[in-house]
Amino acid sequence: MIITITGWPGTNTRNVCKILALQLGLKYLTEEKIKEDVAKEHNILVEELDFKLGKEAFINAVNGIFRKQGSENVITDYALASWLVNDAALKVFLESKENNRVKKMVVSREMPLIVAKQMIKNEEDERKKKYLYEYGINIFDMQNFDIVLNTDKLNEDGIIALIKKYLEKMKK
């Protein structure tokens, strides 16, 4: 089983994935690990992926990384995987108002409000442009996801509990 979890910057997708991986006995694949594996498979540097590997080859390579996991159950917070991985059993998007995400970053990273707000805006803008330009993906289209979860009134335990409940109720 493959689970992809993504969300707007500042929704703590990485922590949610790590905890779920531990609790459910899943292998956790980071974006960095996926890109390293694709680069290694094509004998290029990670920094060269965008330049030396075309769109279709990259998509096929990412799907290949997940197919190679075989019978292993894996979870990833690689945002692009939510759109590219065909075999994902569950795709989750974590939604949250910008002000709440900024507040979380201020507290968790101990940074000034203005810096956190700019970081979130920059990351969103970069993702929006890159995904639309390179892959034709509209990151505001939520039809690709099985669950779109508003996290504003939930802590990590609540988010994880809801995802686990959904997994229990999924048709086998």
Short mmCIF file of N, CA, C and O in Angstrom, two decimals, residues 14-117:
data_model
loop_
_atom_site.label_atom_id
_atom_site.label_comp_id
_atom_site.label_asym_id
_atom_site.label_seq_id
_atom_site.Cartn_x
_atom_site.Cartn_y
_atom_site.Cartn_z
N ARG A 14 5.39 16.46 7.14
CA ARG A 14 6.53 15.59 7.45
C ARG A 14 6.34 14.89 8.79
O ARG A 14 6.53 13.69 8.91
N ASN A 15 5.94 15.65 9.81
CA ASN A 15 5.72 15.04 11.13
C ASN A 15 4.59 14.03 11.09
O ASN A 15 4.69 12.96 11.70
N VAL A 16 3.51 14.36 10.41
CA VAL A 16 2.37 13.45 10.30
C VAL A 16 2.83 12.14 9.64
O VAL A 16 2.51 11.05 10.11
N CYS A 17 3.59 12.24 8.56
CA CYS A 17 4.08 11.04 7.86
C CYS A 17 5.00 10.21 8.75
O CYS A 17 4.89 8.98 8.79
N LYS A 18 5.92 10.87 9.44
CA LYS A 18 6.85 10.14 10.31
C LYS A 18 6.11 9.38 11.40
O LYS A 18 6.39 8.21 11.66
N ILE A 19 5.16 10.04 12.03
CA ILE A 19 4.41 9.40 13.11
C ILE A 19 3.56 8.26 12.58
O ILE A 19 3.54 7.16 13.16
N LEU A 20 2.86 8.49 11.46
CA LEU A 20 2.05 7.42 10.87
C LEU A 20 2.92 6.23 10.46
O LEU A 20 2.52 5.08 10.66
N ALA A 21 4.07 6.51 9.90
CA ALA A 21 4.98 5.44 9.51
C ALA A 21 5.34 4.58 10.71
O ALA A 21 5.31 3.34 10.64
N LEU A 22 5.67 5.22 11.80
CA LEU A 22 6.02 4.49 13.02
C LEU A 22 4.84 3.70 13.57
O LEU A 22 4.96 2.53 13.93
N GLN A 23 3.69 4.34 13.64
CA GLN A 23 2.52 3.70 14.23
C GLN A 23 1.98 2.56 13.38
O GLN A 23 1.46 1.59 13.91
N LEU A 24 2.10 2.68 12.06
CA LEU A 24 1.52 1.66 11.17
C LEU A 24 2.56 0.70 10.60
O LEU A 24 2.22 -0.20 9.83
N GLY A 25 3.81 0.90 10.95
CA GLY A 25 4.87 0.03 10.43
C GLY A 25 5.11 0.22 8.94
O GLY A 25 5.39 -0.73 8.22
N LEU A 26 5.02 1.47 8.49
CA LEU A 26 5.23 1.79 7.08
C LEU A 26 6.65 2.26 6.85
O LEU A 26 7.29 2.82 7.75
N LYS A 27 7.14 2.06 5.65
CA LYS A 27 8.43 2.63 5.28
C LYS A 27 8.18 4.08 4.86
O LYS A 27 7.29 4.36 4.06
N TYR A 28 8.97 5.00 5.40
CA TYR A 28 8.80 6.42 5.12
C TYR A 28 9.80 6.85 4.07
O TYR A 28 11.01 6.70 4.25
N LEU A 29 9.30 7.37 2.95
CA LEU A 29 10.16 7.87 1.87
C LEU A 29 10.05 9.39 1.79
O LEU A 29 8.97 9.92 1.55
N THR A 30 11.17 10.06 1.97
CA THR A 30 11.18 11.52 1.86
C THR A 30 11.34 11.91 0.39
O THR A 30 11.76 11.10 -0.45
N GLU A 31 11.05 13.16 0.11
CA GLU A 31 11.28 13.70 -1.23
C GLU A 31 12.75 13.54 -1.61
O GLU A 31 13.08 13.14 -2.73
N GLU A 32 13.62 13.83 -0.66
CA GLU A 32 15.06 13.75 -0.92
C GLU A 32 15.47 12.32 -1.30
O GLU A 32 16.24 12.11 -2.23
N LYS A 33 14.96 11.33 -0.57
CA LYS A 33 15.29 9.93 -0.84
C LYS A 33 14.78 9.49 -2.21
O LYS A 33 15.48 8.80 -2.96
N ILE A 34 13.57 9.90 -2.54
CA ILE A 34 13.00 9.56 -3.85
C ILE A 34 13.85 10.15 -4.96
O ILE A 34 14.21 9.46 -5.92
N LYS A 35 14.21 11.41 -4.82
CA LYS A 35 15.03 12.07 -5.85
C LYS A 35 16.41 11.44 -5.94
O LYS A 35 16.95 11.26 -7.04
N GLU A 36 17.00 11.09 -4.78
CA GLU A 36 18.30 10.40 -4.78
C GLU A 36 18.21 9.08 -5.54
O GLU A 36 19.10 8.74 -6.32
N ASP A 37 17.16 8.32 -5.29
CA ASP A 37 16.99 7.02 -5.95
C ASP A 37 16.80 7.18 -7.46
O ASP A 37 17.36 6.40 -8.25
N VAL A 38 16.03 8.17 -7.87
CA VAL A 38 15.82 8.43 -9.31
C VAL A 38 17.15 8.83 -9.95
O VAL A 38 17.51 8.32 -11.01
N ALA A 39 17.88 9.73 -9.30
CA ALA A 39 19.17 10.17 -9.84
C ALA A 39 20.15 9.01 -9.95
O ALA A 39 20.83 8.85 -10.97
N LYS A 40 20.22 8.19 -8.91
CA LYS A 40 21.12 7.04 -8.91
C LYS A 40 20.76 6.07 -10.03
O LYS A 40 21.63 5.58 -10.74
N GLU A 41 19.47 5.83 -10.20
CA GLU A 41 19.00 4.92 -11.25
C GLU A 41 19.39 5.41 -12.65
O GLU A 41 19.65 4.62 -13.54
N HIS A 42 19.45 6.73 -12.83
CA HIS A 42 19.77 7.31 -14.14
C HIS A 42 21.21 7.81 -14.21
O HIS A 42 21.60 8.47 -15.17
N ASN A 43 21.99 7.50 -13.16
CA ASN A 43 23.40 7.85 -13.12
C ASN A 43 23.65 9.35 -13.35
O ASN A 43 24.51 9.73 -14.14
N ILE A 44 22.85 10.17 -12.66
CA ILE A 44 23.03 11.61 -12.72
C ILE A 44 22.96 12.17 -11.30
O ILE A 44 22.57 11.47 -10.37
N LEU A 45 23.34 13.41 -11.14
CA LEU A 45 23.26 14.07 -9.84
C LEU A 45 21.83 14.53 -9.59
O LEU A 45 21.09 14.84 -10.53
N VAL A 46 21.45 14.59 -8.34
CA VAL A 46 20.10 15.05 -7.98
C VAL A 46 19.85 16.44 -8.57
O VAL A 46 18.77 16.72 -9.07
N GLU A 47 20.87 17.30 -8.52
CA GLU A 47 20.74 18.66 -9.03
C GLU A 47 20.47 18.70 -10.53
O GLU A 47 20.02 19.70 -11.07
N GLU A 48 20.76 17.60 -11.23
CA GLU A 48 20.59 17.55 -12.69
C GLU A 48 19.25 16.97 -13.12
O GLU A 48 18.95 16.94 -14.30
N LEU A 49 18.43 16.52 -12.15
CA LEU A 49 17.16 15.87 -12.50
C LEU A 49 16.30 16.73 -13.42
O LEU A 49 15.78 16.23 -14.42
N ASP A 50 16.14 18.00 -13.09
CA ASP A 50 15.28 18.88 -13.88
C ASP A 50 15.84 19.13 -15.28
O ASP A 50 15.08 19.41 -16.20
N PHE A 51 17.14 19.03 -15.44
CA PHE A 51 17.75 19.37 -16.72
C PHE A 51 17.98 18.16 -17.62
O PHE A 51 17.82 18.23 -18.82
N LYS A 52 18.38 17.04 -17.03
CA LYS A 52 18.76 15.88 -17.84
C LYS A 52 17.67 14.83 -18.00
O LYS A 52 17.77 13.98 -18.85
N LEU A 53 16.64 14.90 -17.17
CA LEU A 53 15.58 13.91 -17.23
C LEU A 53 14.30 14.61 -17.65
O LEU A 53 13.87 15.54 -16.99
N GLY A 54 13.72 14.18 -18.74
CA GLY A 54 12.48 14.80 -19.21
C GLY A 54 11.32 14.49 -18.29
O GLY A 54 11.39 13.63 -17.41
N LYS A 55 10.23 15.19 -18.52
CA LYS A 55 9.03 15.05 -17.70
C LYS A 55 8.54 13.61 -17.64
O LYS A 55 8.33 13.06 -16.56
N GLU A 56 8.36 12.98 -18.77
CA GLU A 56 7.83 11.61 -18.81
C GLU A 56 8.79 10.63 -18.14
O GLU A 56 8.36 9.75 -17.39
N ALA A 57 10.07 10.78 -18.40
CA ALA A 57 11.07 9.89 -17.79
C ALA A 57 11.07 10.06 -16.27
O ALA A 57 11.17 9.08 -15.53
N PHE A 58 10.93 11.30 -15.80
CA PHE A 58 10.90 11.55 -14.36
C PHE A 58 9.66 10.92 -13.74
O PHE A 58 9.73 10.26 -12.70
N ILE A 59 8.50 11.12 -14.35
CA ILE A 59 7.25 10.54 -13.85
C ILE A 59 7.36 9.02 -13.78
O ILE A 59 7.02 8.40 -12.78
N ASN A 60 7.87 8.41 -14.85
CA ASN A 60 8.04 6.96 -14.87
C ASN A 60 9.02 6.50 -13.79
O ASN A 60 8.82 5.47 -13.15
N ALA A 61 10.08 7.27 -13.60
CA ALA A 61 11.09 6.91 -12.60
C ALA A 61 10.51 6.98 -11.19
O ALA A 61 10.76 6.10 -10.36
N VAL A 62 9.73 8.02 -10.90
CA VAL A 62 9.12 8.15 -9.57
C VAL A 62 8.16 6.99 -9.33
O VAL A 62 8.19 6.35 -8.27
N ASN A 63 7.33 6.67 -10.32
CA ASN A 63 6.43 5.52 -10.18
C ASN A 63 7.23 4.23 -10.01
O ASN A 63 6.84 3.35 -9.25
N GLY A 64 8.35 4.13 -10.71
CA GLY A 64 9.20 2.95 -10.59
C GLY A 64 9.77 2.78 -9.19
O GLY A 64 9.87 1.66 -8.68
N ILE A 65 10.13 3.89 -8.55
CA ILE A 65 10.65 3.83 -7.18
C ILE A 65 9.60 3.20 -6.27
O ILE A 65 9.91 2.34 -5.45
N PHE A 66 8.35 3.59 -6.42
CA PHE A 66 7.29 3.05 -5.58
C PHE A 66 6.98 1.59 -5.94
O PHE A 66 6.72 0.78 -5.07
N ARG A 67 7.01 1.25 -7.23
CA ARG A 67 6.79 -0.15 -7.63
C ARG A 67 7.88 -1.05 -7.08
O ARG A 67 7.63 -2.19 -6.71
N LYS A 68 9.12 -0.54 -7.01
CA LYS A 68 10.23 -1.34 -6.50
C LYS A 68 10.08 -1.68 -5.03
O LYS A 68 10.71 -2.61 -4.54
N GLN A 69 9.26 -0.91 -4.34
CA GLN A 69 9.03 -1.21 -2.92
C GLN A 69 8.29 -2.54 -2.78
O GLN A 69 8.26 -3.12 -1.70
N GLY A 70 7.69 -2.99 -3.88
CA GLY A 70 7.03 -4.29 -3.90
C GLY A 70 5.90 -4.38 -2.90
O GLY A 70 4.99 -3.57 -2.91
N SER A 71 5.98 -5.36 -2.03
CA SER A 71 4.90 -5.59 -1.07
C SER A 71 5.01 -4.70 0.15
O SER A 71 4.17 -4.76 1.03
N GLU A 72 6.05 -3.88 0.22
CA GLU A 72 6.21 -2.99 1.37
C GLU A 72 5.14 -1.91 1.37
O GLU A 72 4.75 -1.42 0.32
N ASN A 73 4.68 -1.56 2.54
CA ASN A 73 3.77 -0.44 2.67
C ASN A 73 4.60 0.81 2.89
O ASN A 73 5.46 0.83 3.77
N VAL A 74 4.36 1.83 2.08
CA VAL A 74 5.16 3.04 2.15
C VAL A 74 4.28 4.27 2.29
O VAL A 74 3.12 4.28 1.88
N ILE A 75 4.87 5.30 2.88
CA ILE A 75 4.22 6.60 3.02
C ILE A 75 5.22 7.66 2.62
O ILE A 75 6.42 7.52 2.89
N THR A 76 4.75 8.72 1.97
CA THR A 76 5.63 9.81 1.58
C THR A 76 4.95 11.15 1.76
O THR A 76 3.73 11.25 1.62
N ASP A 77 5.76 12.15 2.04
CA ASP A 77 5.28 13.52 2.10
C ASP A 77 5.76 14.31 0.88
O ASP A 77 5.66 15.53 0.85
N TYR A 78 6.28 13.60 -0.12
CA TYR A 78 6.72 14.26 -1.35
C TYR A 78 5.48 14.77 -2.06
O TYR A 78 4.69 14.01 -2.59
N ALA A 79 5.30 16.08 -2.07
CA ALA A 79 4.07 16.69 -2.59
C ALA A 79 3.76 16.24 -4.02
O ALA A 79 2.63 15.90 -4.34
N LEU A 80 4.74 16.22 -4.87
CA LEU A 80 4.52 15.86 -6.27
C LEU A 80 4.04 14.42 -6.42
O LEU A 80 3.30 14.10 -7.34
N ALA A 81 4.43 13.55 -5.50
CA ALA A 81 4.01 12.15 -5.57
C ALA A 81 2.50 12.01 -5.52
O ALA A 81 1.93 11.09 -6.12
N SER A 82 1.82 12.92 -4.85
CA SER A 82 0.36 12.85 -4.76
C SER A 82 -0.30 12.96 -6.13
O SER A 82 -1.40 12.47 -6.34
N TRP A 83 0.37 13.61 -7.06
CA TRP A 83 -0.16 13.73 -8.41
C TRP A 83 0.46 12.71 -9.36
O TRP A 83 -0.17 12.30 -10.32
N LEU A 84 1.70 12.29 -9.10
CA LEU A 84 2.41 11.44 -10.06
C LEU A 84 2.29 9.95 -9.82
O LEU A 84 2.39 9.17 -10.76
N VAL A 85 2.10 9.52 -8.57
CA VAL A 85 2.11 8.09 -8.26
C VAL A 85 0.73 7.50 -8.54
O VAL A 85 -0.25 7.82 -7.87
N ASN A 86 0.69 6.64 -9.55
CA ASN A 86 -0.58 6.07 -10.00
C ASN A 86 -1.16 5.06 -9.01
O ASN A 86 -2.37 4.92 -8.91
N ASP A 87 -0.29 4.34 -8.30
CA ASP A 87 -0.74 3.22 -7.48
C ASP A 87 -1.03 3.56 -6.03
O ASP A 87 -1.19 2.66 -5.22
N ALA A 88 -1.10 4.84 -5.70
CA ALA A 88 -1.34 5.21 -4.30
C ALA A 88 -2.73 4.77 -3.86
O ALA A 88 -3.73 5.04 -4.52
N ALA A 89 -2.78 4.07 -2.73
CA ALA A 89 -4.05 3.60 -2.18
C ALA A 89 -4.80 4.73 -1.48
O ALA A 89 -6.02 4.74 -1.40
N LEU A 90 -4.04 5.70 -0.96
CA LEU A 90 -4.64 6.82 -0.24
C LEU A 90 -3.82 8.07 -0.49
O LEU A 90 -2.60 8.07 -0.33
N LYS A 91 -4.52 9.13 -0.90
CA LYS A 91 -3.89 10.44 -1.11
C LYS A 91 -4.58 11.45 -0.21
O LYS A 91 -5.79 11.63 -0.29
N VAL A 92 -3.78 12.09 0.65
CA VAL A 92 -4.31 13.01 1.65
C VAL A 92 -3.72 14.40 1.42
O VAL A 92 -2.52 14.54 1.18
N PHE A 93 -4.59 15.41 1.51
CA PHE A 93 -4.14 16.80 1.45
C PHE A 93 -4.51 17.48 2.75
O PHE A 93 -5.66 17.44 3.17
N LEU A 94 -3.51 18.11 3.39
CA LEU A 94 -3.74 18.83 4.64
C LEU A 94 -3.93 20.32 4.33
O LEU A 94 -3.03 20.97 3.80
N GLU A 95 -5.10 20.81 4.65
CA GLU A 95 -5.51 22.18 4.40
C GLU A 95 -5.43 22.98 5.69
O GLU A 95 -5.67 22.44 6.77
N SER A 96 -5.08 24.25 5.59
CA SER A 96 -5.06 25.11 6.77
C SER A 96 -5.00 26.56 6.30
O SER A 96 -4.37 26.86 5.28
N LYS A 97 -5.64 27.44 7.04
CA LYS A 97 -5.59 28.86 6.70
C LYS A 97 -4.16 29.36 6.84
O LYS A 97 -3.42 28.92 7.72
N GLU A 98 -3.80 30.30 5.98
CA GLU A 98 -2.43 30.81 5.98
C GLU A 98 -2.02 31.36 7.35
O GLU A 98 -0.91 31.10 7.82
N ASN A 99 -2.89 32.12 7.99
CA ASN A 99 -2.53 32.70 9.29
C ASN A 99 -2.20 31.63 10.32
O ASN A 99 -1.28 31.80 11.12
N ASN A 100 -2.92 30.51 10.30
CA ASN A 100 -2.64 29.43 11.24
C ASN A 100 -1.31 28.75 10.93
O ASN A 100 -0.57 28.39 11.84
N ARG A 101 -1.01 28.60 9.65
CA ARG A 101 0.27 28.00 9.27
C ARG A 101 1.43 28.90 9.65
O ARG A 101 2.47 28.44 10.12
N VAL A 102 1.26 30.19 9.47
CA VAL A 102 2.29 31.16 9.84
C VAL A 102 2.54 31.09 11.35
O VAL A 102 3.69 31.03 11.80
N LYS A 103 1.47 31.07 12.14
CA LYS A 103 1.62 30.99 13.60
C LYS A 103 2.37 29.73 14.02
O LYS A 103 3.23 29.78 14.90
N LYS A 104 2.05 28.59 13.38
CA LYS A 104 2.75 27.34 13.69
C LYS A 104 4.24 27.46 13.42
O LYS A 104 5.07 27.00 14.19
N MET A 105 4.57 28.08 12.28
CA MET A 105 5.99 28.23 11.93
C MET A 105 6.71 29.15 12.90
O MET A 105 7.86 28.91 13.25
N VAL A 106 6.05 30.23 13.32
CA VAL A 106 6.65 31.16 14.26
C VAL A 106 7.01 30.42 15.55
O VAL A 106 8.11 30.58 16.08
N VAL A 107 6.10 29.57 16.02
CA VAL A 107 6.33 28.84 17.26
C VAL A 107 7.35 27.72 17.07
O VAL A 107 8.32 27.60 17.81
N SER A 108 7.14 26.88 16.04
CA SER A 108 8.00 25.69 15.88
C SER A 108 9.42 26.04 15.46
O SER A 108 10.36 25.36 15.84
N ARG A 109 9.58 27.07 14.67
CA ARG A 109 10.92 27.43 14.19
C ARG A 109 11.49 28.67 14.86
O ARG A 109 12.57 29.14 14.48
N GLU A 110 10.73 29.22 15.79
CA GLU A 110 11.16 30.41 16.52
C GLU A 110 11.67 31.49 15.58
O GLU A 110 12.80 31.97 15.70
N MET A 111 10.80 31.90 14.66
CA MET A 111 11.17 32.93 13.70
C MET A 111 10.17 34.07 13.75
O MET A 111 9.04 33.89 14.19
N PRO A 112 10.59 35.23 13.29
CA PRO A 112 9.68 36.38 13.26
C PRO A 112 8.48 36.12 12.34
O PRO A 112 8.60 35.41 11.34
N LEU A 113 7.36 36.72 12.67
CA LEU A 113 6.12 36.56 11.91
C LEU A 113 6.31 36.89 10.43
O LEU A 113 5.88 36.14 9.56
N ILE A 114 6.94 37.99 10.16
CA ILE A 114 7.12 38.44 8.77
C ILE A 114 7.96 37.45 7.97
O ILE A 114 7.71 37.21 6.79
N VAL A 115 8.95 36.84 8.61
CA VAL A 115 9.80 35.86 7.94
C VAL A 115 9.00 34.59 7.63
O VAL A 115 9.08 34.06 6.52
N ALA A 116 8.22 34.13 8.59
CA ALA A 116 7.40 32.94 8.39
C ALA A 116 6.39 33.16 7.27
O ALA A 116 6.20 32.30 6.41
N LYS A 117 5.76 34.31 7.29
CA LYS A 117 4.76 34.62 6.26
C LYS A 117 5.40 34.64 4.87
O LYS A 117 4.84 34.10 3.92
#
